[in-house]
Amino acid sequence: MTVMEQRGAYRPSPPPAWQPRTDPAPLLPDAEPRRVLGTDAAAKADPALLRRLYAELVRGRRYNTQATALTKQGRLAVYPSSTGQEACEVAAALALQDRDWLFPSYRDTLAAVARGLDPVQALTLLRGDWHTGYDPREHRVAPLCTPLATQLPHAVGLAHAARLKGDDVVALAMVGDGGTSEGDFHEALNFAAVWQAPVVFLVQNNGFAISVPLAKQTAAPSLAHKAVGYGMPGRLVDGNDAAAVHEVLSAAVRHARAGGGPTLVEAITYRVDAHTNADDATRYRGDAEVETWRGHDPIALLEHELTERGLIDEAGIEAVRQDAEEFAAGLRQRMNQDPVLDPMDLFAHVYAEPTPQLREQRAQLRAELEAEHDSHGGTRR
Amino acid sequence: MTTVALKPATMAQALTRALRDAMAADPTVHVMGEDVGTLGGVFRVTDGLAKEFGEDRCTDTPLAEAGILGTAVGMAMYGLRPVVEMQFDAFAYPAFEQLISHVAKMRNRTRGAMPLPITIRVPYGGGIGGVEHHSDSSEAYYMATPGLHVVTPATVADAYGLMRAAIASDDPVVVLEPKRLYWSKDSWNPDDPQTVEPIGRAVVRRSGRSATLITYGPSVPVCLEAAEAAREEGWDLEVVDLRSLVPFDDDTVSASVRRTGRAVVVHESGGFGGPGGEIAARVTERCFHHLEAPVLRVAGFDIPYPPPMLERHHLPGVDRILDAVGRLQWEAES
Ligand SMILES: Cc1ncc(C[n+]2csc(CCOP(=O)(O)OP(=O)(O)O)c2C)c(N)n1
């Protein structure tokens, strides 16, 4: 007998008791982003760590200005500067152990360099001589990822695999505020939470996705709030406070390593430069906003703290600056040499074994290059 | 509405003008995508539209290609004519599920009850020194999907005409915009009355007697240059610009090859499994008895698009086309 047929006899009962699968309260981000510098919490921070962060920030800023200058000289095809966001970049690298993995986006060259990557190799993508200039396994840095959010599921898979193998490896994956709208972002978070994978997602909310402001990207109270729906904690941090970003990311990494599962961290920061050197930011934002953020500069904030507490003096600051200058000079000098490229490399790594068709095409190109060489770079292109 | 003097206009400006005219003529036309509003698109093709028609008609969407095309499906179901921008060729791939499973199939699934008049704008192809994922030629994927029209302009006038025709079409149309021709100019006069012909006609860009170069989009100017250079070697080449890959204009192409007896297909996407194979097969089927040599292809290599510093070795240039033309002297060779 169906429900319809038993009409008169049917007695409604209350639905089975509903319980949320997880108490959402501990997953929710705090109302205010976590801050350390300029608060009582700063006193507890390790002075050596603060000095290290400072040195890396100054060096990172100098790297950004140097790389931007290289675009003007035509040495780099394009550079997406992370000026203003250095605290996130540096803290991401320093929160990880050597055995951990970093999954950067195209803007995160600095995080890769702070992790120890050769700065020239880290720039090959943006220089245009190859797509990835390093062996990802060597420093455990995945290729800088251009399509948005597509590296996030990779991070989840890698972390999951490491756990299956019994390794206590954590993956930290970086994405911009715009990237959080992509399907891959949502799928990655869901997998990570269901598998309790040891992953930390770091969203650098720098206000814009090229020209589109956050308000047109999401209606959520914060990007960190999105974590709750997947069943993982969401954390908010002042992205220009290097000590706070380091603290929050380190805690998330420890949590993941201990088997606690993924965390979504939203760092609130600002992209001081344009999207890339090719972008005209005056079309979508005013100077006043940029100036406000310059007043909350990650380097100045940390320098102020260090000086106030007597952890650095003028000579110390000068030494850090000097180191950054030398670093930039080295980069400039190495980038001013023309990369030596072999066009035959086009065919070198398409498959482990080239197909017969690729062999033919390789022979064709070789013949063309020889002809070009014989005619001393004559009229034929 | 006043027309700004745009003489001589670039292809990007002609596209803007086409979008603007279409929006002015039909209030159901809506433009949407990443950065299309305030910024006017990264190539400025949607410049000024948000200002003129409001943000509801020219909308900066969240950054999600599947979402952009998926919501466009629903909008079209409700009677709007969405024109969506995929910011770069390789960033359209997240939208392929919507494109292939829904956009291309809705008319068929619903026995004609629900056509989807959606225009999908895709800046495509290389030659602009873009980094990874900014130079793909994805036309083969679109061509292989029944239910989609696929067009690609090579001239400023065609950019205008094809865009208007695409928006007017009751079927989904993928408009592949050759990035490296965005800034090219020709004698198109925006102040002249514009005619819009239906999608699906190829044109002879240059007539000749000794062989036909069949090409489209970014390779058209390269073929015209090759045809000029070939004169020195005694070749009088005809250049056919397909303009529309789907539907394919067999008549214009076969008529040309029957006249010349020889053909080379030129495109920058990979040759293996690429558009040239289909085109060569069609030409062979229709012109077998007129052919003096096999139909040859000059294409990009079968490799992932290379980094900018090596792209000149990958893209089919004048020399590779001339070499192929030389090989059309089949009898001498075999
Ligand atoms: C799938 C995909 N769609 C579009 C683009 C083009 N694009 C490159 S960067 C960018 C904006 C990204 O903004 P956000 O995620 O906030 O990162 P940010 O640049 O601010 O670091 C867009 C739309 C892309 N790279 N990938």
XYZ file of C-alpha atoms and ligand atoms in Angstrom:
741
model
C 0.000 0.000 0.000
C 1.388 3.394 -0.941
C 1.229 6.431 1.263
C -1.545 7.806 -0.925
C -3.688 4.688 -0.512
C -3.433 4.551 3.260
C -4.690 8.137 3.451
C -6.862 8.029 6.530
C -4.496 5.771 8.425
C -1.389 7.897 7.874
C -0.048 9.459 11.053
C 2.670 12.038 10.519
C 5.635 11.634 12.813
C 8.351 14.211 13.444
C 11.435 13.793 11.231
C 14.381 11.890 12.658
C 16.516 14.096 14.864
C 18.964 16.128 12.793
C 22.510 16.640 13.950
C 25.121 18.653 12.100
C 27.955 16.268 11.245
C 30.471 18.696 12.667
C 30.000 21.473 15.165
C 30.467 24.510 12.921
C 31.545 26.827 15.746
C 35.230 25.825 15.912
C 35.443 25.915 12.136
C 34.339 29.531 11.865
C 36.973 32.219 11.441
C 37.376 34.827 14.162
C 35.542 38.081 13.592
C 38.819 39.987 13.286
C 41.828 38.928 11.242
C 44.663 37.666 13.423
C 47.260 40.350 14.144
C 50.536 40.010 16.037
C 52.650 43.085 15.248
C 51.765 46.017 17.449
C 49.832 43.803 19.882
C 50.766 42.000 23.092
C 51.189 38.807 21.127
C 54.316 40.239 19.508
C 56.216 39.978 22.779
C 55.891 36.195 22.616
C 57.194 35.959 19.057
C 60.689 34.546 18.620
C 63.104 37.452 17.920
C 65.220 35.315 15.601
C 62.144 34.450 13.554
C 61.115 38.100 13.342
C 64.569 39.075 12.111
C 64.547 36.274 9.567
C 61.114 37.340 8.315
C 62.306 40.917 8.057
C 65.372 39.997 6.011
C 63.265 37.881 3.661
C 60.667 40.638 3.282
C 63.227 43.244 2.340
C 64.871 40.872 -0.078
C 61.475 39.939 -1.515
C 60.515 43.567 -2.086
C 63.816 44.166 -3.824
C 63.220 41.092 -5.951
C 59.837 42.493 -6.995
C 61.233 45.879 -7.978
C 64.120 44.247 -9.819
C 61.865 41.886 -11.756
C 59.559 44.766 -12.654
C 62.555 46.729 -13.918
C 63.549 43.732 -16.029
C 60.187 43.848 -17.814
C 60.938 47.442 -18.823
C 64.234 46.308 -20.322
C 62.494 43.532 -22.216
C 64.290 40.872 -20.189
C 61.048 39.435 -18.848
C 57.956 38.929 -20.994
C 55.716 39.808 -18.074
C 55.899 40.064 -14.284
C 53.013 39.844 -11.841
C 54.455 41.731 -8.906
C 53.684 40.723 -5.331
C 54.694 44.073 -3.863
C 52.571 44.606 -0.772
C 51.998 40.876 -0.453
C 55.531 39.842 0.520
C 54.509 38.824 4.030
C 52.239 36.092 2.648
C 54.874 34.925 0.193
C 57.662 34.692 2.735
C 55.562 33.204 5.506
C 54.254 30.520 3.160
C 57.789 29.403 2.431
C 58.991 29.616 6.042
C 56.022 27.782 7.539
C 57.032 24.617 5.674
C 59.633 21.961 6.426
C 62.005 20.802 3.693
C 59.959 17.664 3.087
C 56.731 19.640 2.550
C 55.435 20.851 -0.803
C 54.462 24.287 -2.068
C 51.887 24.732 -4.854
C 52.239 28.333 -6.059
C 50.212 30.358 -8.530
C 51.859 32.493 -11.234
C 52.125 35.402 -8.757
C 54.055 33.442 -6.149
C 57.591 33.502 -7.545
C 58.699 35.054 -4.297
C 57.424 32.177 -2.167
C 59.327 29.789 -4.434
C 62.505 31.861 -4.114
C 62.113 32.186 -0.346
C 61.924 28.408 -0.305
C 65.368 28.279 -1.849
C 64.747 28.143 -5.566
C 67.314 29.759 -7.858
C 65.744 33.159 -8.643
C 66.668 32.915 -12.322
C 65.166 29.452 -12.651
C 62.057 30.710 -10.892
C 61.697 33.359 -13.612
C 61.968 31.177 -16.712
C 58.186 31.018 -17.130
C 57.959 34.794 -17.065
C 61.070 35.330 -19.154
C 59.666 33.026 -21.805
C 62.553 30.630 -22.285
C 60.715 27.646 -20.855
C 57.474 26.911 -19.030
C 59.083 25.754 -15.801
C 62.751 26.330 -15.106
C 63.245 23.906 -12.244
C 62.724 20.317 -11.215
C 59.668 20.471 -8.934
C 60.967 17.527 -6.890
C 64.238 19.216 -6.011
C 62.767 21.939 -3.829
C 59.289 20.460 -3.599
C 57.759 23.381 -5.415
C 55.140 22.540 -8.060
C 55.331 24.502 -11.331
C 54.077 28.087 -11.034
C 50.491 27.604 -12.164
C 48.897 29.943 -14.707
C 45.349 28.551 -15.051
C 43.587 29.656 -11.895
C 43.012 27.220 -9.030
C 43.965 24.157 -11.059
C 46.946 23.473 -8.799
C 44.721 23.104 -5.737
C 43.421 19.589 -6.490
C 47.028 18.617 -7.263
C 48.069 19.724 -3.790
C 45.276 17.663 -2.275
C 46.251 14.593 -4.273
C 49.905 14.897 -3.368
C 49.181 15.361 0.320
C 46.795 12.416 0.232
C 49.384 10.231 -1.489
C 52.016 11.174 1.056
C 49.699 10.189 3.870
C 48.860 6.887 2.188
C 52.588 6.198 2.057
C 52.936 7.049 5.735
C 55.002 10.219 5.182
C 54.226 13.215 7.380
C 54.360 15.643 4.474
C 52.141 18.719 4.228
C 51.164 20.575 1.034
C 50.567 24.316 1.088
C 48.615 25.616 -1.893
C 48.318 29.283 -2.801
C 45.479 30.949 -4.684
C 44.134 34.463 -5.209
C 40.737 35.789 -4.221
C 39.511 35.519 -7.805
C 40.652 31.928 -8.029
C 38.285 30.984 -5.205
C 35.388 31.305 -7.665
C 36.668 28.525 -9.906
C 35.140 25.074 -9.670
C 38.568 23.570 -8.996
C 38.835 25.548 -5.756
C 35.593 24.080 -4.452
C 36.356 20.560 -5.570
C 39.798 20.715 -3.992
C 38.428 21.887 -0.650
C 35.804 19.208 -0.659
C 38.237 16.392 -1.447
C 40.679 17.675 1.130
C 38.049 17.710 3.853
C 36.522 14.340 2.955
C 39.964 12.714 2.811
C 41.254 14.726 5.783
C 44.270 15.409 3.606
C 47.209 17.295 5.137
C 46.779 20.448 3.056
C 46.770 24.125 3.877
C 45.037 26.458 1.437
C 46.333 30.013 1.521
C 44.102 32.582 -0.164
C 45.885 35.863 -0.722
C 42.963 38.214 -0.848
C 44.606 41.205 -2.485
C 41.352 42.961 -3.322
C 41.212 42.392 -7.064
C 41.154 39.741 -9.734
C 42.730 41.838 -12.482
C 40.052 44.583 -12.454
C 37.250 42.832 -10.595
C 36.926 43.818 -6.917
C 36.150 41.264 -4.236
C 32.553 42.456 -3.908
C 31.857 41.207 -7.422
C 33.660 37.952 -6.741
C 31.860 36.716 -3.662
C 28.958 37.526 -1.360
C 30.421 35.492 1.506
C 31.160 37.286 4.818
C 34.793 36.377 4.189
C 36.596 33.887 1.993
C 37.650 32.061 5.153
C 33.974 31.417 5.883
C 33.814 29.175 2.835
C 35.779 26.542 4.729
C 32.892 25.772 7.070
C 30.658 24.433 4.342
C 33.246 21.829 3.474
C 33.913 20.891 7.069
C 37.314 22.427 7.622
C 38.437 25.347 9.763
C 38.669 28.782 8.167
C 41.177 31.306 9.493
C 41.496 35.027 8.848
C 44.811 36.788 9.131
C 46.214 40.236 8.413
C 48.233 39.402 5.329
C 50.600 42.324 5.822
C 51.568 41.186 9.302
C 54.373 38.727 8.595
C 54.448 37.441 12.177
C 50.710 36.759 12.135
C 50.744 35.040 8.759
C 53.649 32.894 9.863
C 51.901 32.022 13.119
C 48.586 31.106 11.497
C 50.154 29.122 8.660
C 52.530 27.299 10.982
C 49.625 26.302 13.212
C 47.672 25.064 10.198
C 50.696 23.102 8.966
C 51.183 21.522 12.412
C 47.488 20.673 12.557
C 47.656 19.018 9.152
C 50.855 17.143 9.975
C 49.313 15.804 13.161
C 46.434 14.307 11.173
C 43.945 17.096 11.851
C 43.117 17.639 8.175
C 43.016 20.737 5.981
C 42.663 24.422 6.852
C 41.659 27.356 4.689
C 43.558 30.542 5.541
C 42.489 33.879 4.114
C 45.189 36.527 4.300
C 43.856 40.036 3.802
C 46.378 42.020 1.845
C 46.612 44.349 -1.139
C 48.162 44.326 -4.557
C 50.034 47.623 -4.591
C 51.283 47.322 -8.179
C 49.081 46.675 -11.190
C 48.015 43.089 -12.006
C 51.089 42.770 -14.207
C 53.312 45.311 -15.900
C 50.899 45.074 -18.873
C 47.866 46.189 -16.840
C 46.533 49.731 -16.391
C 45.260 49.797 -12.805
C 44.002 53.395 -13.048
C 41.050 52.057 -15.019
C 39.592 50.322 -11.988
C 40.933 51.857 -8.777
C 41.868 55.190 -7.288
C 45.156 56.373 -5.786
C 43.661 57.025 -2.347
C 42.992 53.330 -1.773
C 46.521 52.405 -2.797
C 47.951 55.079 -0.504
C 45.965 53.758 2.474
C 47.482 50.368 1.944
C 50.963 51.781 1.533
C 50.465 53.050 5.074
C 50.006 49.437 6.174
C 53.128 48.157 4.480
C 54.390 44.732 5.578
C 58.039 45.810 5.721
C 57.371 49.042 7.589
C 55.134 47.227 10.088
C 57.778 44.676 10.951
C 60.618 47.189 10.923
C 58.667 49.345 13.352
C 58.147 46.410 15.704
C 61.783 45.339 15.562
C 63.042 48.862 16.169
C 60.579 49.599 18.992
C 61.675 46.475 20.785
C 65.345 47.043 20.186
C 65.683 43.875 18.106
C 67.348 45.714 15.247
C 69.316 48.944 14.930
C 70.211 51.199 12.019
C 73.275 49.122 11.242
C 71.181 45.943 11.242
C 68.653 47.470 8.874
C 71.456 48.683 6.647
C 72.969 45.203 6.549
C 69.645 43.714 5.494
C 69.282 46.343 2.776
C 72.802 45.689 1.595
C 72.116 41.978 1.358
C 68.974 42.653 -0.676
C 70.921 44.989 -2.989
C 73.525 42.338 -3.626
C 70.837 39.780 -4.248
C 69.171 42.083 -6.787
C 72.468 42.918 -8.448
C 73.197 39.225 -8.876
C 69.778 38.661 -10.357
C 70.104 41.641 -12.688
C 73.494 40.539 -13.901
C 72.416 36.968 -14.573
C 69.201 38.065 -16.269
C 71.096 40.401 -18.545
C 72.657 37.471 -20.324
C 70.694 36.131 -23.241
C 69.442 32.667 -22.452
C 70.899 30.036 -24.746
C 68.028 28.150 -26.271
C 68.056 25.085 -28.457
C 65.017 25.035 -30.751
C 65.344 21.244 -30.920
C 64.133 21.264 -27.313
C 60.665 21.791 -28.754
C 60.531 18.047 -29.325
C 62.602 16.855 -26.387
C 59.939 16.395 -23.761
C 56.588 15.865 -25.399
C 56.666 12.127 -24.704
C 59.206 9.848 -23.075
C 59.603 8.325 -26.558
C 58.870 10.699 -29.451
C 56.206 9.536 -31.879
C 57.270 8.845 -35.470
C 55.501 12.056 -36.466
C 57.487 14.080 -33.959
C 60.701 12.509 -35.234
C 59.778 13.678 -38.723
C 59.001 17.165 -37.515
C 62.234 17.246 -35.574
C 64.151 16.360 -38.735
C 62.293 19.066 -40.600
C 63.223 21.711 -38.051
C 66.834 20.544 -37.961
C 67.050 20.920 -41.740
C 65.508 24.377 -41.536
C 67.960 25.452 -38.858
C 70.902 24.154 -40.858
C 69.697 26.010 -43.934
C 69.283 29.148 -41.832
C 72.776 28.676 -40.459
C 74.287 28.071 -43.908
C 72.773 31.256 -45.265
C 74.178 33.077 -42.197
C 70.746 34.043 -41.014
C 69.929 35.322 -44.515
C 66.542 36.383 -45.790
C 64.599 33.284 -44.884
C 62.818 33.310 -41.522
C 24.096 56.910 -30.657
C 27.043 58.649 -32.215
C 29.777 56.764 -33.937
C 33.287 57.696 -32.957
C 35.500 58.130 -35.963
C 37.674 55.053 -36.103
C 39.545 55.481 -39.354
C 41.403 53.260 -39.932
C 39.972 50.866 -37.401
C 41.701 47.904 -35.786
C 40.139 44.479 -35.606
C 39.601 44.983 -31.862
C 37.716 48.210 -32.544
C 35.570 46.558 -35.197
C 34.645 43.843 -32.717
C 33.721 46.479 -30.140
C 31.608 48.252 -32.706
C 29.861 44.995 -33.609
C 29.054 44.276 -29.968
C 27.820 47.794 -29.438
C 25.631 47.787 -32.552
C 24.180 44.407 -31.608
C 23.395 45.587 -28.079
C 21.797 48.763 -29.376
C 19.691 46.876 -31.894
C 18.508 44.149 -29.559
C 17.918 44.610 -25.826
C 18.229 40.871 -25.215
C 21.946 40.897 -26.105
C 24.039 40.662 -22.930
C 27.826 40.666 -22.726
C 29.529 38.921 -19.840
C 32.854 37.553 -18.681
C 35.949 38.276 -16.615
C 37.020 41.938 -16.654
C 34.659 42.861 -19.511
C 33.039 45.722 -17.582
C 35.125 48.439 -15.961
C 38.335 47.338 -17.650
C 36.738 46.734 -21.030
C 38.375 43.318 -21.315
C 42.090 42.595 -21.251
C 42.133 43.281 -24.999
C 39.683 46.197 -24.618
C 37.183 44.580 -26.974
C 34.284 45.361 -24.606
C 35.556 48.864 -23.882
C 32.786 51.317 -23.032
C 29.918 48.823 -23.187
C 29.262 48.775 -19.444
C 29.190 52.557 -19.403
C 26.825 52.772 -22.331
C 24.464 49.904 -21.563
C 24.851 49.462 -17.822
C 26.386 46.683 -15.775
C 23.366 44.439 -16.202
C 24.029 44.268 -19.939
C 27.815 44.154 -19.773
C 28.702 42.239 -16.651
C 31.915 41.486 -14.810
C 31.305 37.934 -13.641
C 33.001 35.981 -10.892
C 36.106 34.249 -12.140
C 34.679 30.919 -13.257
C 34.456 29.880 -16.886
C 32.117 26.932 -16.270
C 29.899 29.306 -14.324
C 29.994 31.960 -17.039
C 28.922 29.581 -19.778
C 26.583 27.590 -17.558
C 24.673 30.672 -16.468
C 24.608 31.827 -20.098
C 22.744 28.601 -20.901
C 20.060 29.489 -18.378
C 19.873 33.073 -19.600
C 19.447 31.870 -23.176
C 16.767 29.424 -22.006
C 14.881 32.431 -20.706
C 15.139 34.395 -23.926
C 18.341 36.414 -23.675
C 21.213 36.369 -26.160
C 24.365 36.079 -24.081
C 27.736 36.937 -25.569
C 30.385 35.494 -23.283
C 34.086 36.176 -23.285
C 36.622 33.511 -22.417
C 39.633 35.618 -21.521
C 42.212 33.460 -23.326
C 42.032 30.264 -25.392
C 43.389 27.959 -22.690
C 41.144 29.397 -19.996
C 38.024 28.252 -21.822
C 38.737 24.636 -20.943
C 36.967 24.688 -17.554
C 33.824 25.596 -19.532
C 34.051 22.584 -21.859
C 31.626 20.487 -19.854
C 28.955 23.153 -20.332
C 29.981 23.732 -23.931
C 30.002 20.156 -25.069
C 27.316 18.589 -22.897
C 24.812 21.434 -22.955
C 25.503 24.387 -25.251
C 26.150 22.194 -28.280
C 23.381 19.711 -27.570
C 20.393 21.643 -26.255
C 18.654 22.062 -29.619
C 19.133 18.394 -30.421
C 18.091 17.079 -27.001
C 14.912 19.117 -27.026
C 13.960 18.199 -30.610
C 14.353 21.795 -31.622
C 12.215 23.181 -28.814
C 15.063 25.006 -27.101
C 17.770 26.509 -29.293
C 20.538 28.400 -27.506
C 21.633 31.633 -29.179
C 24.918 32.014 -27.306
C 28.040 33.641 -28.705
C 31.302 32.444 -27.200
C 34.206 34.778 -27.847
C 37.630 33.195 -27.572
C 40.848 35.156 -28.196
C 43.075 32.436 -29.643
C 46.390 31.552 -31.176
C 50.003 32.544 -30.706
C 52.510 35.005 -31.999
C 52.102 37.610 -29.251
C 54.831 36.347 -26.918
C 52.358 35.158 -24.314
C 53.461 32.857 -21.505
C 52.148 29.337 -21.046
C 48.378 28.849 -21.602
C 48.006 32.119 -23.536
C 48.541 30.915 -27.107
C 46.562 27.742 -27.743
C 44.809 27.118 -31.041
C 41.798 25.192 -29.848
C 39.729 25.149 -33.043
C 39.942 21.376 -33.503
C 38.109 20.784 -30.211
C 35.316 23.123 -31.220
C 35.108 21.736 -34.758
C 34.826 18.205 -33.405
C 31.719 19.109 -31.412
C 28.503 18.852 -33.448
C 26.048 21.620 -32.663
C 28.540 24.475 -32.599
C 29.289 26.967 -35.329
C 32.925 28.016 -35.442
C 34.044 31.211 -37.164
C 37.300 33.125 -37.227
C 37.906 36.477 -38.914
C 41.110 37.503 -40.631
C 40.160 41.036 -41.661
C 38.729 44.008 -39.828
C 35.567 43.963 -41.937
C 35.032 40.272 -41.270
C 35.547 40.784 -37.562
C 32.560 43.104 -37.621
C 30.449 40.990 -39.957
C 31.116 37.640 -38.362
C 30.488 38.977 -34.864
C 27.150 40.470 -35.893
C 26.181 37.245 -37.659
C 27.221 35.174 -34.656
C 25.094 37.214 -32.275
C 22.156 37.084 -34.677
C 22.440 33.325 -35.050
C 19.883 31.170 -33.274
C 22.571 28.582 -32.661
C 25.648 28.760 -30.477
C 28.627 30.231 -32.287
C 32.244 30.098 -31.172
C 34.003 33.205 -32.457
C 37.734 32.568 -32.464
C 39.406 35.964 -32.396
C 43.020 35.820 -33.619
C 44.849 37.745 -30.907
C 47.761 38.670 -33.032
C 45.446 40.392 -35.517
C 43.637 42.469 -32.867
C 45.767 45.483 -33.682
C 45.844 44.974 -37.434
C 44.171 47.626 -39.533
C 42.721 47.659 -42.996
C 40.538 49.873 -45.098
C 37.300 49.008 -43.305
C 35.353 52.178 -42.760
C 33.072 52.045 -39.732
C 31.027 54.909 -41.120
C 30.017 52.939 -44.187
C 26.727 51.073 -44.008
C 27.568 47.573 -42.794
C 26.309 44.441 -44.427
C 26.241 41.201 -42.532
C 26.268 38.029 -44.544
C 25.307 34.659 -43.126
C 27.918 32.429 -41.534
C 29.409 29.739 -43.724
C 30.991 31.410 -46.751
C 34.654 31.316 -47.566
C 36.221 34.041 -49.724
C 39.022 34.121 -52.238
C 41.399 36.731 -50.835
C 43.774 36.591 -53.760
C 43.180 34.815 -57.008
C 45.814 32.757 -58.732
C 46.215 29.881 -61.131
C 48.931 27.526 -59.952
C 47.819 26.370 -56.490
C 45.400 27.187 -53.673
C 46.404 28.022 -50.125
C 43.446 27.154 -47.897
C 43.677 28.965 -44.592
C 41.893 31.017 -41.925
C 42.327 33.452 -39.061
C 45.883 34.355 -38.075
C 47.420 32.438 -40.986
C 45.641 34.446 -43.705
C 48.118 37.358 -43.728
C 51.004 34.860 -43.657
C 49.580 33.080 -46.702
C 49.098 36.354 -48.560
C 52.707 37.213 -47.855
C 53.785 33.771 -49.045
C 51.750 34.231 -52.223
C 53.583 37.481 -52.938
C 56.942 35.841 -52.295
C 56.012 32.862 -54.496
C 55.619 35.092 -57.522
C 59.400 35.287 -57.772
C 59.504 31.532 -58.101
C 56.874 31.549 -60.801
C 53.949 30.465 -58.666
C 50.638 32.286 -58.950
C 48.896 31.297 -55.724
C 45.243 31.622 -54.863
C 44.453 32.231 -51.195
C 41.122 31.076 -49.791
C 40.139 32.450 -46.380
C 37.648 30.030 -44.851
C 36.209 32.523 -42.316
C 33.890 29.795 -41.093
C 35.180 26.372 -40.082
C 31.694 25.111 -39.224
C 29.732 25.223 -41.439
C 32.416 24.505 -43.987
C 32.149 26.081 -47.432
C 32.941 23.088 -49.637
C 31.801 24.910 -52.775
C 34.205 27.832 -52.658
C 37.108 25.623 -51.644
C 36.485 22.907 -54.245
C 35.889 25.425 -57.003
C 39.248 26.990 -56.270
C 41.135 23.698 -56.121
C 39.489 22.513 -59.326
C 40.797 25.643 -61.008
C 44.330 25.349 -59.662
C 44.711 21.583 -59.270
C 46.898 21.886 -56.223
C 46.288 22.795 -52.580
C 48.055 23.422 -49.301
C 46.148 23.828 -46.048
C 47.812 26.221 -43.618
C 47.015 26.689 -39.921
C 48.944 27.156 -36.726
C 47.275 24.516 -34.589
C 48.915 21.099 -34.599
C 48.592 19.075 -37.765
C 47.895 15.665 -36.241
C 44.161 15.404 -35.611
C 43.964 19.043 -36.634
C 41.609 20.938 -38.942
C 43.901 20.430 -41.955
C 43.276 16.702 -42.020
C 39.533 17.195 -42.352
C 39.952 19.883 -44.967
C 42.433 17.848 -47.026
C 40.108 14.850 -46.953
C 37.137 16.899 -48.117
C 39.131 18.470 -50.918
C 40.399 15.059 -52.020
C 36.886 13.603 -52.003
C 35.543 16.397 -54.155
C 38.451 17.205 -56.434
C 40.286 13.890 -56.847
C 40.321 13.981 -60.622
C 41.462 17.582 -60.709
C 44.363 17.162 -58.337
C 47.903 17.208 -59.710
C 49.404 16.475 -56.293
C 48.241 15.363 -52.872
C 46.758 18.058 -50.659
C 49.535 19.099 -48.286
C 49.347 20.582 -44.830
C 51.513 23.194 -43.179
C 50.668 23.315 -39.501
C 52.144 23.992 -36.104
C 54.190 21.114 -34.683
C 52.398 18.448 -32.672
C 53.702 19.804 -29.388
C 52.279 21.745 -26.467
C 52.492 25.431 -27.403
C 56.119 26.429 -26.814
C 57.469 29.258 -24.657
C 57.548 32.665 -26.386
C 61.250 32.622 -27.144
C 60.775 29.533 -29.330
C 57.383 30.205 -30.860
C 58.809 31.486 -34.136
C 60.150 27.978 -34.787
C 56.716 26.500 -34.212
C 54.410 28.834 -36.098
C 54.012 28.153 -39.812
C 55.753 30.972 -41.619
C 56.305 32.002 -45.201
C 59.256 29.644 -45.709
C 57.408 26.524 -44.639
C 54.534 27.454 -46.900
C 56.892 28.019 -49.831
C 58.579 24.687 -49.180
C 55.209 22.972 -49.311
C 54.330 24.836 -52.489
C 57.571 23.552 -53.971
C 56.571 20.003 -53.088
C 53.384 20.429 -55.104
C 55.462 19.720 -58.223
C 54.560 16.156 -57.523
C 55.447 14.506 -60.848
C 58.995 15.784 -60.768
C 59.433 14.300 -57.324
C 57.830 10.884 -57.568
C 41.164 29.574 -15.573
C 41.681 30.942 -15.774
N 40.849 31.920 -16.167
C 41.321 33.166 -16.414
C 42.636 33.447 -16.261
C 43.171 34.844 -16.602
N 43.599 35.525 -15.382
C 44.897 35.519 -15.011
S 45.116 36.230 -13.534
C 43.488 36.592 -13.375
C 43.005 37.244 -12.111
C 43.330 36.414 -10.902
O 42.945 37.051 -9.741
P 43.206 36.421 -8.320
O 42.823 34.981 -8.307
O 42.555 37.289 -7.325
O 44.776 36.432 -8.153
P 45.750 37.691 -8.178
O 46.084 37.965 -9.612
O 45.056 38.820 -7.536
O 46.954 37.249 -7.437
C 42.782 36.156 -14.491
C 41.356 36.344 -14.710
C 43.469 32.408 -15.822
N 44.780 32.595 -15.621
N 42.973 31.166 -15.599
